[in-house]
């Protein structure tokens, strides 16, 4: 796992069905993207409007190649309206530095 990257995208909405449908649409569009190992939609146990999409990437190069490529914005467009605008930066990119 060392070398893998996690990307967290924070969302806020009361529209559970809408964000769930958008998540599935984006996930299907991204199936087969080189280096993408999987993703999850998480709902906060403390904030009923808080959601996070966590994606797992083989390494930073794979993530950056996709992020800077021509398909990134089109593939992720369905989730964009749900971004958490309460945050100054509604995303984070993290290197896996240890794992069990």
mmCIF file with all atom_site columns, C-alpha atoms in Angstrom:
data_model
loop_
_atom_site.group_PDB
_atom_site.id
_atom_site.type_symbol
_atom_site.label_atom_id
_atom_site.label_alt_id
_atom_site.label_comp_id
_atom_site.label_asym_id
_atom_site.label_entity_id
_atom_site.label_seq_id
_atom_site.pdbx_PDB_ins_code
_atom_site.Cartn_x
_atom_site.Cartn_y
_atom_site.Cartn_z
_atom_site.occupancy
_atom_site.B_iso_or_equiv
_atom_site.pdbx_formal_charge
_atom_site.auth_seq_id
_atom_site.auth_comp_id
_atom_site.auth_asym_id
_atom_site.auth_atom_id
_atom_site.pdbx_PDB_model_num
ATOM 1   C CA . UNK A 1 1   ? 0.000   0.000  0.000   1.00 0.00 ? 1   UNK A CA 1
ATOM 2   C CA . UNK A 1 2   ? 2.892   2.372  0.516   1.00 0.00 ? 2   UNK A CA 1
ATOM 3   C CA . UNK A 1 3   ? 2.988   4.653  -2.490  1.00 0.00 ? 3   UNK A CA 1
ATOM 4   C CA . UNK A 1 4   ? -0.772  4.598  -2.907  1.00 0.00 ? 4   UNK A CA 1
ATOM 5   C CA . UNK A 1 5   ? -2.692  7.865  -2.814  1.00 0.00 ? 5   UNK A CA 1
ATOM 6   C CA . UNK A 1 6   ? -6.112  8.677  -1.364  1.00 0.00 ? 6   UNK A CA 1
ATOM 7   C CA . UNK A 1 7   ? -8.165  11.553 -2.685  1.00 0.00 ? 7   UNK A CA 1
ATOM 8   C CA . UNK A 1 8   ? -10.976 12.874 -0.485  1.00 0.00 ? 8   UNK A CA 1
ATOM 9   C CA . UNK A 1 9   ? -13.712 15.070 -1.967  1.00 0.00 ? 9   UNK A CA 1
ATOM 10  C CA . UNK A 1 10  ? -16.048 16.662 0.558   1.00 0.00 ? 10  UNK A CA 1
ATOM 11  C CA . UNK A 1 11  ? -19.709 17.218 -0.292  1.00 0.00 ? 11  UNK A CA 1
ATOM 12  C CA . UNK A 1 12  ? -22.688 18.703 1.522   1.00 0.00 ? 12  UNK A CA 1
ATOM 13  C CA . UNK A 1 13  ? -26.314 18.092 0.583   1.00 0.00 ? 13  UNK A CA 1
ATOM 14  C CA . UNK A 1 14  ? -29.648 16.976 1.918   1.00 0.00 ? 14  UNK A CA 1
ATOM 15  C CA . UNK A 1 15  ? -30.319 15.288 -1.429  1.00 0.00 ? 15  UNK A CA 1
ATOM 16  C CA . UNK A 1 16  ? -29.215 11.756 -0.545  1.00 0.00 ? 16  UNK A CA 1
ATOM 17  C CA . UNK A 1 17  ? -30.723 10.212 -3.669  1.00 0.00 ? 17  UNK A CA 1
ATOM 18  C CA . UNK A 1 18  ? -29.157 12.869 -5.904  1.00 0.00 ? 18  UNK A CA 1
ATOM 19  C CA . UNK A 1 19  ? -25.620 12.501 -4.578  1.00 0.00 ? 19  UNK A CA 1
ATOM 20  C CA . UNK A 1 20  ? -25.913 8.702  -4.542  1.00 0.00 ? 20  UNK A CA 1
ATOM 21  C CA . UNK A 1 21  ? -27.024 8.664  -8.183  1.00 0.00 ? 21  UNK A CA 1
ATOM 22  C CA . UNK A 1 22  ? -24.266 11.130 -9.142  1.00 0.00 ? 22  UNK A CA 1
ATOM 23  C CA . UNK A 1 23  ? -21.682 8.979  -7.340  1.00 0.00 ? 23  UNK A CA 1
ATOM 24  C CA . UNK A 1 24  ? -22.749 5.872  -9.269  1.00 0.00 ? 24  UNK A CA 1
ATOM 25  C CA . UNK A 1 25  ? -22.738 7.800  -12.556 1.00 0.00 ? 25  UNK A CA 1
ATOM 26  C CA . UNK A 1 26  ? -19.207 9.103  -11.923 1.00 0.00 ? 26  UNK A CA 1
ATOM 27  C CA . UNK A 1 27  ? -17.971 5.687  -10.777 1.00 0.00 ? 27  UNK A CA 1
ATOM 28  C CA . UNK A 1 28  ? -19.260 4.026  -13.943 1.00 0.00 ? 28  UNK A CA 1
ATOM 29  C CA . UNK A 1 29  ? -17.685 6.741  -16.109 1.00 0.00 ? 29  UNK A CA 1
ATOM 30  C CA . UNK A 1 30  ? -14.340 6.241  -14.360 1.00 0.00 ? 30  UNK A CA 1
ATOM 31  C CA . UNK A 1 31  ? -14.303 2.438  -14.567 1.00 0.00 ? 31  UNK A CA 1
ATOM 32  C CA . UNK A 1 32  ? -11.053 1.355  -16.161 1.00 0.00 ? 32  UNK A CA 1
ATOM 33  C CA . UNK A 1 33  ? -9.136  4.597  -15.524 1.00 0.00 ? 33  UNK A CA 1
ATOM 34  C CA . UNK A 1 34  ? -5.471  3.535  -15.236 1.00 0.00 ? 34  UNK A CA 1
ATOM 35  C CA . UNK A 1 35  ? -4.277  3.591  -11.634 1.00 0.00 ? 35  UNK A CA 1
ATOM 36  C CA . UNK A 1 36  ? -7.729  3.956  -10.049 1.00 0.00 ? 36  UNK A CA 1
ATOM 37  C CA . UNK A 1 37  ? -8.031  1.134  -7.515  1.00 0.00 ? 37  UNK A CA 1
ATOM 38  C CA . UNK A 1 38  ? -11.530 1.945  -6.265  1.00 0.00 ? 38  UNK A CA 1
ATOM 39  C CA . UNK A 1 39  ? -13.690 4.519  -4.526  1.00 0.00 ? 39  UNK A CA 1
ATOM 40  C CA . UNK A 1 40  ? -16.346 4.872  -1.843  1.00 0.00 ? 40  UNK A CA 1
ATOM 41  C CA . UNK A 1 41  ? -19.135 7.271  -0.965  1.00 0.00 ? 41  UNK A CA 1
ATOM 42  C CA . UNK A 1 42  ? -19.190 7.873  2.791   1.00 0.00 ? 42  UNK A CA 1
ATOM 43  C CA . UNK A 1 43  ? -21.927 9.636  4.758   1.00 0.00 ? 43  UNK A CA 1
ATOM 44  C CA . UNK A 1 44  ? -21.110 11.400 8.005   1.00 0.00 ? 44  UNK A CA 1
ATOM 45  C CA . UNK A 1 45  ? -22.458 9.890  11.210  1.00 0.00 ? 45  UNK A CA 1
ATOM 46  C CA . UNK A 1 46  ? -22.478 13.380 12.763  1.00 0.00 ? 46  UNK A CA 1
ATOM 47  C CA . UNK A 1 47  ? -23.573 15.712 9.942   1.00 0.00 ? 47  UNK A CA 1
ATOM 48  C CA . UNK A 1 48  ? -26.637 14.523 7.987   1.00 0.00 ? 48  UNK A CA 1
ATOM 49  C CA . UNK A 1 49  ? -25.542 16.614 4.998   1.00 0.00 ? 49  UNK A CA 1
ATOM 50  C CA . UNK A 1 50  ? -21.872 15.570 5.082   1.00 0.00 ? 50  UNK A CA 1
ATOM 51  C CA . UNK A 1 51  ? -20.522 13.187 2.458   1.00 0.00 ? 51  UNK A CA 1
ATOM 52  C CA . UNK A 1 52  ? -17.028 12.243 1.338   1.00 0.00 ? 52  UNK A CA 1
ATOM 53  C CA . UNK A 1 53  ? -15.958 10.459 -1.820  1.00 0.00 ? 53  UNK A CA 1
ATOM 54  C CA . UNK A 1 54  ? -12.681 8.639  -1.189  1.00 0.00 ? 54  UNK A CA 1
ATOM 55  C CA . UNK A 1 55  ? -10.783 7.308  -4.177  1.00 0.00 ? 55  UNK A CA 1
ATOM 56  C CA . UNK A 1 56  ? -7.759  5.010  -4.057  1.00 0.00 ? 56  UNK A CA 1
ATOM 57  C CA . UNK A 1 57  ? -4.978  5.442  -6.607  1.00 0.00 ? 57  UNK A CA 1
ATOM 58  C CA . UNK A 1 58  ? -1.945  3.263  -7.276  1.00 0.00 ? 58  UNK A CA 1
ATOM 59  C CA . UNK A 1 59  ? 0.354   6.295  -7.038  1.00 0.00 ? 59  UNK A CA 1
ATOM 60  C CA . UNK A 1 60  ? 0.498   10.067 -7.425  1.00 0.00 ? 60  UNK A CA 1
ATOM 61  C CA . UNK A 1 61  ? 1.590   9.849  -11.070 1.00 0.00 ? 61  UNK A CA 1
ATOM 62  C CA . UNK A 1 62  ? -1.553  7.889  -11.999 1.00 0.00 ? 62  UNK A CA 1
ATOM 63  C CA . UNK A 1 63  ? -3.798  10.341 -10.162 1.00 0.00 ? 63  UNK A CA 1
ATOM 64  C CA . UNK A 1 64  ? -2.121  13.400 -11.711 1.00 0.00 ? 64  UNK A CA 1
ATOM 65  C CA . UNK A 1 65  ? -2.247  11.891 -15.211 1.00 0.00 ? 65  UNK A CA 1
ATOM 66  C CA . UNK A 1 66  ? -5.999  11.469 -14.870 1.00 0.00 ? 66  UNK A CA 1
ATOM 67  C CA . UNK A 1 67  ? -6.577  14.801 -13.082 1.00 0.00 ? 67  UNK A CA 1
ATOM 68  C CA . UNK A 1 68  ? -4.698  16.740 -15.772 1.00 0.00 ? 68  UNK A CA 1
ATOM 69  C CA . UNK A 1 69  ? -6.165  14.707 -18.622 1.00 0.00 ? 69  UNK A CA 1
ATOM 70  C CA . UNK A 1 70  ? -9.058  15.588 -20.919 1.00 0.00 ? 70  UNK A CA 1
ATOM 71  C CA . UNK A 1 71  ? -11.662 13.347 -19.221 1.00 0.00 ? 71  UNK A CA 1
ATOM 72  C CA . UNK A 1 72  ? -11.369 14.541 -15.609 1.00 0.00 ? 72  UNK A CA 1
ATOM 73  C CA . UNK A 1 73  ? -13.921 17.370 -15.633 1.00 0.00 ? 73  UNK A CA 1
ATOM 74  C CA . UNK A 1 74  ? -16.433 15.518 -17.816 1.00 0.00 ? 74  UNK A CA 1
ATOM 75  C CA . UNK A 1 75  ? -16.267 12.345 -15.720 1.00 0.00 ? 75  UNK A CA 1
ATOM 76  C CA . UNK A 1 76  ? -16.726 14.135 -12.395 1.00 0.00 ? 76  UNK A CA 1
ATOM 77  C CA . UNK A 1 77  ? -19.290 16.739 -13.497 1.00 0.00 ? 77  UNK A CA 1
ATOM 78  C CA . UNK A 1 78  ? -22.334 14.991 -11.933 1.00 0.00 ? 78  UNK A CA 1
ATOM 79  C CA . UNK A 1 79  ? -20.847 15.327 -8.429  1.00 0.00 ? 79  UNK A CA 1
ATOM 80  C CA . UNK A 1 80  ? -19.694 18.938 -8.765  1.00 0.00 ? 80  UNK A CA 1
ATOM 81  C CA . UNK A 1 81  ? -23.019 20.543 -7.658  1.00 0.00 ? 81  UNK A CA 1
ATOM 82  C CA . UNK A 1 82  ? -22.717 18.717 -4.323  1.00 0.00 ? 82  UNK A CA 1
ATOM 83  C CA . UNK A 1 83  ? -19.269 20.084 -3.343  1.00 0.00 ? 83  UNK A CA 1
ATOM 84  C CA . UNK A 1 84  ? -19.066 21.326 0.212   1.00 0.00 ? 84  UNK A CA 1
ATOM 85  C CA . UNK A 1 85  ? -18.867 25.092 -0.252  1.00 0.00 ? 85  UNK A CA 1
ATOM 86  C CA . UNK A 1 86  ? -18.636 25.536 3.527   1.00 0.00 ? 86  UNK A CA 1
ATOM 87  C CA . UNK A 1 87  ? -14.985 24.568 3.208   1.00 0.00 ? 87  UNK A CA 1
ATOM 88  C CA . UNK A 1 88  ? -12.269 26.774 1.753   1.00 0.00 ? 88  UNK A CA 1
ATOM 89  C CA . UNK A 1 89  ? -10.848 23.694 0.000   1.00 0.00 ? 89  UNK A CA 1
ATOM 90  C CA . UNK A 1 90  ? -13.327 20.831 -0.448  1.00 0.00 ? 90  UNK A CA 1
ATOM 91  C CA . UNK A 1 91  ? -10.726 18.187 -1.271  1.00 0.00 ? 91  UNK A CA 1
ATOM 92  C CA . UNK A 1 92  ? -7.526  16.625 -0.001  1.00 0.00 ? 92  UNK A CA 1
ATOM 93  C CA . UNK A 1 93  ? -4.844  14.402 -1.531  1.00 0.00 ? 93  UNK A CA 1
ATOM 94  C CA . UNK A 1 94  ? -2.946  12.103 0.833   1.00 0.00 ? 94  UNK A CA 1
ATOM 95  C CA . UNK A 1 95  ? -0.022  9.719  0.419   1.00 0.00 ? 95  UNK A CA 1
ATOM 96  C CA . UNK A 1 96  ? -0.342  6.414  2.252   1.00 0.00 ? 96  UNK A CA 1
ATOM 97  C CA . UNK A 1 97  ? 2.669   6.350  4.555   1.00 0.00 ? 97  UNK A CA 1
ATOM 98  C CA . UNK A 1 98  ? 1.803   3.314  6.694   1.00 0.00 ? 98  UNK A CA 1
ATOM 99  C CA . UNK A 1 99  ? -0.825  0.602  6.646   1.00 0.00 ? 99  UNK A CA 1
ATOM 100 C CA . UNK A 1 100 ? -1.730  -2.764 8.187   1.00 0.00 ? 100 UNK A CA 1
#
